[in-house]
Coordinates of C-alpha atoms and ligand atoms in Angstrom, one line a residue:
M1 CA -8.6 -58.7 30.9
N2 CA -9.0 -56.0 28.3
I3 CA -12.5 -54.5 28.2
L4 CA -13.8 -52.6 25.2
V5 CA -16.2 -49.9 26.4
I6 CA -18.7 -48.6 23.8
N7 CA -20.9 -45.6 24.0
C8 CA -23.0 -45.5 20.9
G9 CA -25.0 -42.4 19.8
S10 CA -27.2 -42.1 16.7
S11 CA -24.4 -41.0 14.4
S12 CA -21.3 -41.3 16.7
L13 CA -19.5 -43.9 18.7
K14 CA -17.0 -43.3 21.6
F15 CA -14.8 -46.2 22.6
Q16 CA -12.1 -47.0 25.1
L17 CA -10.1 -50.1 25.7
I18 CA -9.4 -50.5 29.4
N19 CA -7.1 -53.1 31.1
S20 CA -9.1 -54.3 34.1
E21 CA -6.1 -55.2 36.2
S22 CA -4.3 -51.8 35.9
E23 CA -7.5 -49.9 35.3
Q24 CA -5.6 -47.9 32.7
C25 CA -7.1 -46.8 29.4
I26 CA -4.9 -48.5 26.6
A27 CA -6.5 -46.7 23.7
K28 CA -9.5 -44.6 23.0
G29 CA -11.3 -42.8 20.2
L30 CA -14.4 -41.6 18.5
C31 CA -16.3 -42.3 15.2
E32 CA -18.3 -39.4 14.0
R33 CA -20.8 -38.8 11.2
I34 CA -21.7 -42.5 10.9
G35 CA -23.9 -42.9 7.9
I36 CA -23.3 -39.3 6.8
D37 CA -20.9 -37.9 4.3
G38 CA -17.4 -37.2 5.7
S39 CA -17.4 -39.9 8.4
M40 CA -14.2 -40.0 10.5
I41 CA -12.5 -42.0 13.1
T42 CA -10.2 -40.5 15.7
Y43 CA -7.9 -43.0 17.5
T44 CA -5.4 -42.4 20.3
P45 CA -3.3 -45.3 21.8
A46 CA -2.1 -44.5 25.3
G47 CA 1.1 -42.5 25.1
G48 CA 0.8 -42.2 21.3
E49 CA -0.2 -39.7 18.7
K50 CA -3.8 -39.0 18.0
E51 CA -4.7 -40.3 14.5
K52 CA -7.6 -38.9 12.5
N53 CA -9.0 -40.7 9.4
V54 CA -11.7 -39.5 7.1
T55 CA -13.2 -42.8 5.8
P56 CA -16.7 -43.9 4.8
M57 CA -18.8 -45.6 7.5
A58 CA -22.2 -46.6 6.1
D59 CA -23.4 -47.8 9.5
H60 CA -22.4 -48.7 13.1
T61 CA -21.1 -52.2 12.0
D62 CA -18.7 -50.4 9.7
A63 CA -17.7 -48.1 12.5
I64 CA -17.0 -50.9 14.9
R65 CA -15.1 -52.8 12.2
L66 CA -12.8 -49.7 11.9
V67 CA -12.4 -49.5 15.7
L68 CA -11.4 -53.2 15.9
E69 CA -8.9 -52.6 13.0
A70 CA -7.4 -49.6 14.7
L71 CA -7.0 -51.6 18.0
T72 CA -5.3 -54.5 16.2
N73 CA -3.4 -52.5 13.6
E74 CA 0.2 -53.7 13.3
K75 CA 1.8 -50.3 13.7
T76 CA -0.3 -48.4 16.2
G77 CA -2.6 -51.1 17.5
V78 CA -2.5 -52.0 21.2
V79 CA -3.6 -55.7 21.0
K80 CA -2.4 -58.5 18.6
N81 CA -5.9 -59.9 17.8
L82 CA -9.5 -59.8 18.9
D83 CA -8.9 -62.7 21.4
E84 CA -7.1 -60.1 23.6
I85 CA -10.4 -58.3 24.1
G86 CA -12.1 -60.2 26.9
A87 CA -15.5 -58.5 27.0
V88 CA -17.4 -55.5 25.7
G89 CA -19.3 -53.1 28.0
H90 CA -22.0 -51.0 26.4
R91 CA -23.5 -47.9 27.9
V92 CA -27.2 -48.0 27.6
V93 CA -29.2 -44.9 28.3
H94 CA -32.6 -46.1 29.4
G95 CA -33.3 -49.3 31.4
G96 CA -36.8 -48.3 32.5
E97 CA -38.0 -50.1 35.5
K98 CA -36.7 -53.4 34.1
F99 CA -33.1 -52.9 34.9
S100 CA -31.9 -51.8 38.3
A101 CA -28.3 -53.2 37.7
S102 CA -26.0 -54.0 34.9
V103 CA -26.6 -57.3 33.0
V104 CA -24.9 -59.7 30.7
I105 CA -26.4 -59.2 27.3
T106 CA -28.6 -62.0 25.9
D107 CA -31.3 -62.1 23.3
E108 CA -33.9 -61.6 26.1
V109 CA -32.0 -58.6 27.5
M110 CA -31.9 -57.1 24.0
A111 CA -35.6 -57.5 23.6
A112 CA -36.1 -55.8 27.1
I113 CA -33.9 -52.9 26.1
E114 CA -35.9 -52.5 22.9
E115 CA -39.1 -52.3 25.0
C116 CA -37.5 -49.2 26.7
N117 CA -37.1 -47.5 23.3
D118 CA -40.3 -45.5 23.8
L119 CA -38.7 -43.8 26.9
A120 CA -35.5 -42.8 25.1
P121 CA -36.3 -42.8 21.4
L122 CA -33.1 -41.0 20.4
H123 CA -30.7 -43.1 22.5
N124 CA -31.8 -46.7 23.1
P125 CA -32.1 -47.6 19.4
A126 CA -28.6 -46.3 18.8
N127 CA -27.3 -48.3 21.8
L128 CA -29.0 -51.5 20.4
I129 CA -27.4 -50.9 17.0
G130 CA -24.0 -50.8 18.7
I131 CA -24.7 -54.0 20.6
N132 CA -25.8 -55.7 17.3
A133 CA -22.8 -54.5 15.5
C134 CA -20.4 -56.0 18.1
K135 CA -22.4 -59.2 18.1
T136 CA -21.9 -59.5 14.4
L137 CA -18.2 -58.8 14.5
M138 CA -17.3 -60.5 17.9
P139 CA -19.9 -63.3 18.2
T140 CA -18.2 -65.2 21.0
T141 CA -17.1 -62.2 23.2
P142 CA -19.4 -61.7 26.2
M143 CA -21.1 -58.3 26.4
V144 CA -22.6 -56.4 29.3
A145 CA -25.1 -53.5 29.3
V146 CA -24.6 -50.8 31.9
F147 CA -27.6 -48.5 32.3
D148 CA -27.6 -44.7 32.9
T149 CA -30.9 -45.1 34.9
A150 CA -30.0 -48.2 37.0
F151 CA -28.4 -46.5 40.0
H152 CA -31.5 -44.4 40.5
Q153 CA -33.9 -47.3 40.6
T154 CA -33.6 -47.3 44.4
M155 CA -35.5 -44.0 44.6
P156 CA -38.6 -44.3 46.8
E157 CA -42.0 -43.8 45.2
E158 CA -42.5 -40.4 46.7
A159 CA -39.3 -39.2 44.8
Y160 CA -40.1 -40.7 41.5
M161 CA -43.8 -40.1 41.1
Y162 CA -45.2 -37.0 39.3
G163 CA -48.4 -35.3 40.3
L164 CA -50.2 -36.7 37.2
P165 CA -53.2 -39.0 36.8
Y166 CA -51.9 -42.4 38.1
E167 CA -53.2 -44.2 35.0
Y168 CA -50.4 -42.6 33.0
Y169 CA -47.9 -44.3 35.3
Q170 CA -49.8 -47.5 34.9
K171 CA -50.2 -47.3 31.2
Y172 CA -47.0 -45.6 30.0
K173 CA -44.6 -45.9 33.0
I174 CA -44.4 -42.1 33.2
R175 CA -42.3 -41.4 36.3
R176 CA -38.9 -40.0 37.1
Y177 CA -36.0 -42.2 36.2
G178 CA -32.8 -40.1 36.3
F179 CA -29.7 -40.3 34.2
H180 CA -25.9 -40.1 34.6
G181 CA -26.3 -43.0 37.1
T182 CA -22.9 -44.5 36.3
S183 CA -21.3 -41.2 37.2
H184 CA -23.3 -40.6 40.3
S185 CA -22.5 -44.1 41.6
F186 CA -18.8 -43.8 40.7
V187 CA -18.3 -40.4 42.3
S188 CA -20.3 -41.1 45.5
K189 CA -18.3 -44.3 46.1
K190 CA -15.0 -42.6 45.4
A191 CA -15.9 -39.8 47.9
A192 CA -16.4 -42.4 50.7
E193 CA -13.2 -44.2 49.7
D194 CA -11.2 -40.9 49.6
L195 CA -12.5 -39.9 53.0
G196 CA -11.8 -43.4 54.5
K197 CA -15.5 -43.6 55.5
N198 CA -18.0 -46.4 55.1
Y199 CA -20.2 -45.7 52.0
E200 CA -23.2 -47.1 53.8
D201 CA -22.9 -44.5 56.6
L202 CA -22.8 -41.4 54.5
K203 CA -25.3 -38.8 53.1
I204 CA -23.8 -37.6 49.8
I205 CA -24.9 -35.1 47.2
V206 CA -23.3 -35.4 43.8
C207 CA -23.5 -32.5 41.4
H208 CA -22.7 -33.8 37.9
L209 CA -22.2 -30.5 36.0
G210 CA -21.3 -31.1 32.4
N211 CA -23.1 -30.2 29.2
G212 CA -25.9 -32.3 30.6
A213 CA -26.2 -31.7 34.3
S214 CA -27.9 -33.5 37.2
V215 CA -27.8 -33.7 41.0
S216 CA -28.4 -36.8 43.1
A217 CA -28.9 -37.6 46.8
V218 CA -27.2 -40.8 47.9
K219 CA -28.1 -41.9 51.4
N220 CA -26.4 -45.0 53.0
G221 CA -25.1 -46.1 49.6
K222 CA -28.4 -45.8 47.8
C223 CA -29.8 -43.1 45.5
V224 CA -32.9 -41.6 47.0
D225 CA -33.5 -38.7 44.6
T226 CA -32.1 -37.2 41.4
S227 CA -32.9 -34.1 39.4
M228 CA -33.5 -35.6 35.9
G229 CA -36.8 -37.1 35.2
L230 CA -38.6 -39.2 32.6
T231 CA -36.1 -37.6 30.2
P232 CA -32.8 -35.7 30.7
L233 CA -34.7 -32.4 30.3
E234 CA -35.8 -32.0 33.9
G235 CA -33.8 -30.4 36.7
L236 CA -30.8 -28.1 36.5
I237 CA -30.3 -25.5 33.8
M238 CA -27.9 -27.2 31.4
G239 CA -25.7 -26.4 28.4
T240 CA -28.7 -26.1 26.0
R241 CA -31.5 -27.8 28.0
S242 CA -33.9 -25.6 30.0
G243 CA -34.2 -27.9 33.1
D244 CA -37.3 -27.3 35.3
I245 CA -39.9 -24.9 33.8
D246 CA -43.6 -24.2 34.3
P247 CA -45.1 -26.8 31.9
A248 CA -47.7 -24.2 30.9
I249 CA -44.9 -22.3 29.1
I250 CA -45.0 -24.9 26.4
E251 CA -48.6 -24.0 25.4
F252 CA -48.0 -20.3 25.9
L253 CA -45.0 -20.2 23.6
A254 CA -46.6 -22.5 21.0
H255 CA -49.4 -19.9 20.7
K256 CA -47.3 -16.8 20.8
E257 CA -44.7 -18.1 18.3
N258 CA -47.0 -20.2 16.2
K259 CA -44.9 -23.3 16.7
S260 CA -45.7 -27.0 17.1
I261 CA -45.0 -29.1 20.2
D262 CA -42.0 -30.6 18.4
E263 CA -40.5 -27.2 17.6
I264 CA -41.0 -26.1 21.2
M265 CA -39.4 -29.3 22.5
N266 CA -36.4 -28.6 20.2
I267 CA -36.1 -25.1 21.7
L268 CA -36.2 -26.6 25.2
N269 CA -33.6 -29.2 24.4
K270 CA -31.2 -27.4 22.1
K271 CA -31.7 -23.6 22.3
S272 CA -32.3 -23.1 26.0
G273 CA -30.1 -23.6 29.1
V274 CA -27.1 -21.4 29.6
L275 CA -26.9 -20.9 25.8
G276 CA -30.4 -19.4 25.6
L277 CA -30.3 -17.6 29.0
S278 CA -27.0 -15.9 28.0
D279 CA -28.8 -14.6 24.8
N280 CA -26.6 -17.0 22.8
L281 CA -23.3 -15.9 24.3
S282 CA -22.2 -19.5 24.7
S283 CA -23.1 -22.9 26.1
D284 CA -19.5 -23.3 27.2
F285 CA -18.7 -22.4 30.8
R286 CA -15.2 -21.2 29.9
D287 CA -16.8 -18.4 27.8
L288 CA -19.4 -17.7 30.5
E289 CA -16.7 -17.5 33.2
D290 CA -14.6 -15.1 31.1
G291 CA -17.8 -13.0 30.5
Y292 CA -18.6 -13.0 34.2
F293 CA -15.2 -11.6 35.1
A294 CA -15.4 -9.1 32.3
G295 CA -18.8 -7.9 33.7
N296 CA -20.8 -9.0 30.6
E297 CA -24.4 -8.8 31.8
N298 CA -25.5 -11.9 29.8
A299 CA -22.8 -14.0 31.4
V300 CA -23.4 -12.6 35.0
R301 CA -27.2 -13.3 34.8
T302 CA -26.5 -16.8 33.4
M303 CA -23.9 -17.8 36.0
K304 CA -26.0 -16.5 38.8
T305 CA -29.2 -18.3 37.7
F306 CA -27.3 -21.6 36.9
C307 CA -25.6 -21.6 40.4
Y308 CA -28.8 -20.6 42.2
R309 CA -30.6 -23.6 40.7
V310 CA -27.8 -26.0 41.8
A311 CA -27.9 -24.5 45.3
K312 CA -31.7 -25.0 45.5
Y313 CA -31.3 -28.7 44.6
I314 CA -28.6 -29.1 47.2
G315 CA -31.0 -27.6 49.8
A316 CA -33.8 -29.9 48.6
Y317 CA -31.6 -33.0 48.9
T318 CA -30.3 -32.0 52.3
A319 CA -34.0 -32.0 53.3
A320 CA -34.7 -35.3 51.6
M321 CA -31.8 -37.0 53.5
N322 CA -32.3 -35.0 56.7
G323 CA -28.7 -33.8 56.4
V324 CA -25.6 -34.1 54.2
D325 CA -22.0 -35.1 55.0
V326 CA -20.3 -34.7 51.6
I327 CA -21.1 -32.6 48.5
C328 CA -19.2 -33.7 45.4
F329 CA -18.8 -31.7 42.2
T330 CA -17.9 -33.6 39.0
A331 CA -18.0 -33.6 35.1
G332 CA -16.6 -30.8 32.9
V333 CA -17.8 -27.8 34.9
G334 CA -17.9 -29.4 38.3
E335 CA -14.3 -30.6 37.9
N336 CA -12.8 -27.5 36.2
G337 CA -15.0 -24.6 37.3
P338 CA -13.8 -23.0 40.6
L339 CA -16.2 -20.1 40.0
V340 CA -19.3 -22.2 39.8
R341 CA -18.2 -24.2 42.9
S342 CA -17.6 -21.1 45.0
M343 CA -20.8 -19.4 43.8
V344 CA -22.8 -22.5 44.8
C345 CA -21.1 -22.8 48.1
E346 CA -22.0 -19.2 49.0
Y347 CA -25.5 -20.3 49.4
L348 CA -24.5 -23.1 51.8
G349 CA -23.5 -21.2 55.0
Y350 CA -26.4 -23.0 56.8
L351 CA -24.4 -26.2 56.3
G352 CA -21.4 -24.8 58.1
I353 CA -19.4 -24.9 54.8
K354 CA -16.1 -23.1 54.8
L355 CA -14.5 -23.0 51.4
D356 CA -10.7 -23.3 51.1
E357 CA -10.1 -20.9 48.3
E358 CA -6.7 -22.2 47.5
A359 CA -7.9 -25.8 47.2
N360 CA -10.9 -24.7 45.2
N361 CA -8.5 -23.2 42.6
K362 CA -6.7 -26.5 42.1
R363 CA -7.2 -28.8 39.2
G364 CA -6.6 -32.5 38.8
D365 CA -7.4 -35.5 41.0
D366 CA -9.9 -35.7 43.8
T367 CA -9.6 -32.7 46.1
V368 CA -11.3 -31.6 49.3
I369 CA -12.1 -27.9 48.8
T370 CA -13.4 -27.1 52.3
T371 CA -11.2 -26.3 55.4
P372 CA -10.7 -29.0 58.1
D373 CA -13.2 -27.2 60.4
S374 CA -16.0 -27.0 57.8
A375 CA -19.1 -28.8 59.1
T376 CA -19.8 -30.3 55.7
T377 CA -17.1 -31.6 53.3
V378 CA -17.1 -30.4 49.7
M379 CA -14.9 -32.1 47.1
F380 CA -14.4 -32.2 43.4
I381 CA -13.8 -35.7 41.9
P382 CA -13.2 -36.3 38.2
T383 CA -15.8 -38.8 37.0
N384 CA -14.8 -41.8 34.9
E385 CA -17.9 -43.4 33.4
E386 CA -15.8 -45.6 31.1
L387 CA -13.9 -47.1 34.0
A388 CA -17.1 -47.7 35.9
I389 CA -18.6 -49.5 32.9
A390 CA -15.4 -51.6 32.5
R391 CA -15.6 -52.6 36.3
E392 CA -19.2 -53.6 35.9
T393 CA -18.4 -55.6 32.8
V394 CA -15.5 -57.5 34.5
R395 CA -17.7 -58.1 37.6
L396 CA -20.4 -59.8 35.5
V397 CA -18.3 -61.8 33.1
K398 CA -15.7 -63.2 35.5
Ligands
ADP1 P1 -20.7 -33.8 28.5 O1 -20.0 -35.1 28.7 O2 -22.1 -33.7 29.1 O3 -20.8 -33.4 27.0 P2 -18.6 -32.6 30.0 O4 -18.7 -33.3 31.3 O5 -17.5 -32.9 29.1 O6 -20.0 -32.6 29.2 O7 -18.6 -31.0 30.3 C1 -18.6 -30.0 29.3 C2 -18.6 -28.7 29.9 O8 -17.5 -28.5 30.8 C3 -18.6 -27.5 28.9 O9 -19.6 -26.6 29.2 C4 -17.3 -26.9 29.2 O10 -17.3 -25.5 29.1 C5 -17.0 -27.2 30.6 N1 -15.5 -27.1 30.9 C6 -14.6 -27.9 30.4 N2 -13.4 -27.4 30.8 C7 -13.6 -26.3 31.6 C8 -12.8 -25.4 32.3 N3 -11.5 -25.4 32.3 N4 -13.5 -24.4 33.0 C9 -14.8 -24.3 33.0 N5 -15.6 -25.1 32.4 C10 -15.0 -26.1 31.7

């Protein structure tokens, strides 16, 4: 069965068509600037040339129409008609406490997703627009929602509660939810599979280090803690997000800089993280690595602070699980950044970790980067959220 995987943002839409039997991506692409001047679609059939078309898209329905046209196009399309698309899997950012697993989309499910809009005002409405657009254009094709938060719903109360008045949890559901769940689930399962061990017997820490970054603790196949919170702002220092800070800084800065809460939040989300900490050198770790090796003090400070924070979370999650068997690095930086991995592992001598430098410098598929006598195994595993969404979709529609 071919599964169309859709990841809808407020003005963008990423898609992949995945064959569920071979688990290969048959075509993929991106619509950008939806509803804005200069909209464009990029489309790449597997093994073919990337095509880029600047074409107006008034809304997400227009964008999905163009995606379906590209997929069925006579020359470069990959399917003859829409009947060859068996189901659609949608990435949905926030499932609140309502969704602890993926679900087949019905009118009731859409209403429940809408009820979570408050918790992710930038993301959930866009996800719903994508679902509605597909419903209009492919009314009989089954659709599944896969939530970023679902994998973390197994966290115990002590891990998800904040030290705030309890009434705010009761009234507004303010608690920690966590994100990147599809990736943490995919990578932790893959680690067990690669090592030939039973997923339910392992204590695994996953470090998803991309532009957005989070760590999770997976004990006996269940997530028991994760570093992002009510929103994706908490936890690690990220590309442009601050991660954990003293909340009193918000008031302090608002007074000193004469800024509103919204302006401060914009700084914490878009101007902080490694970008801000490096005094605007870059949010891209390739630039920061280059700077680090060249002895640029902004890059050195940033790399050290970033890695220290990751190491602290690993320590915390080792405590939370009373041990750790496997540590996995994934996403852009985790998969491609040997410097970050080795700088983090330098803090982990107490876990008996012995890094295999040669393996750590490799790129590509899943790789163990510790020596055989290392007491704890460290690996890098490329994440594949689209494949995970396609698998969930097939499981639910079959
Ligand atoms: P997201 O999906 O959150 O936007 P990604 O998982 O694609 O992010 O990760 C993006 C990050 O990965 C960027 O900061 C980029 O610098 C980093 N990255 C990509 N390739 C490399 C590389 N070869 N070396 C170091 N970092 C890399």
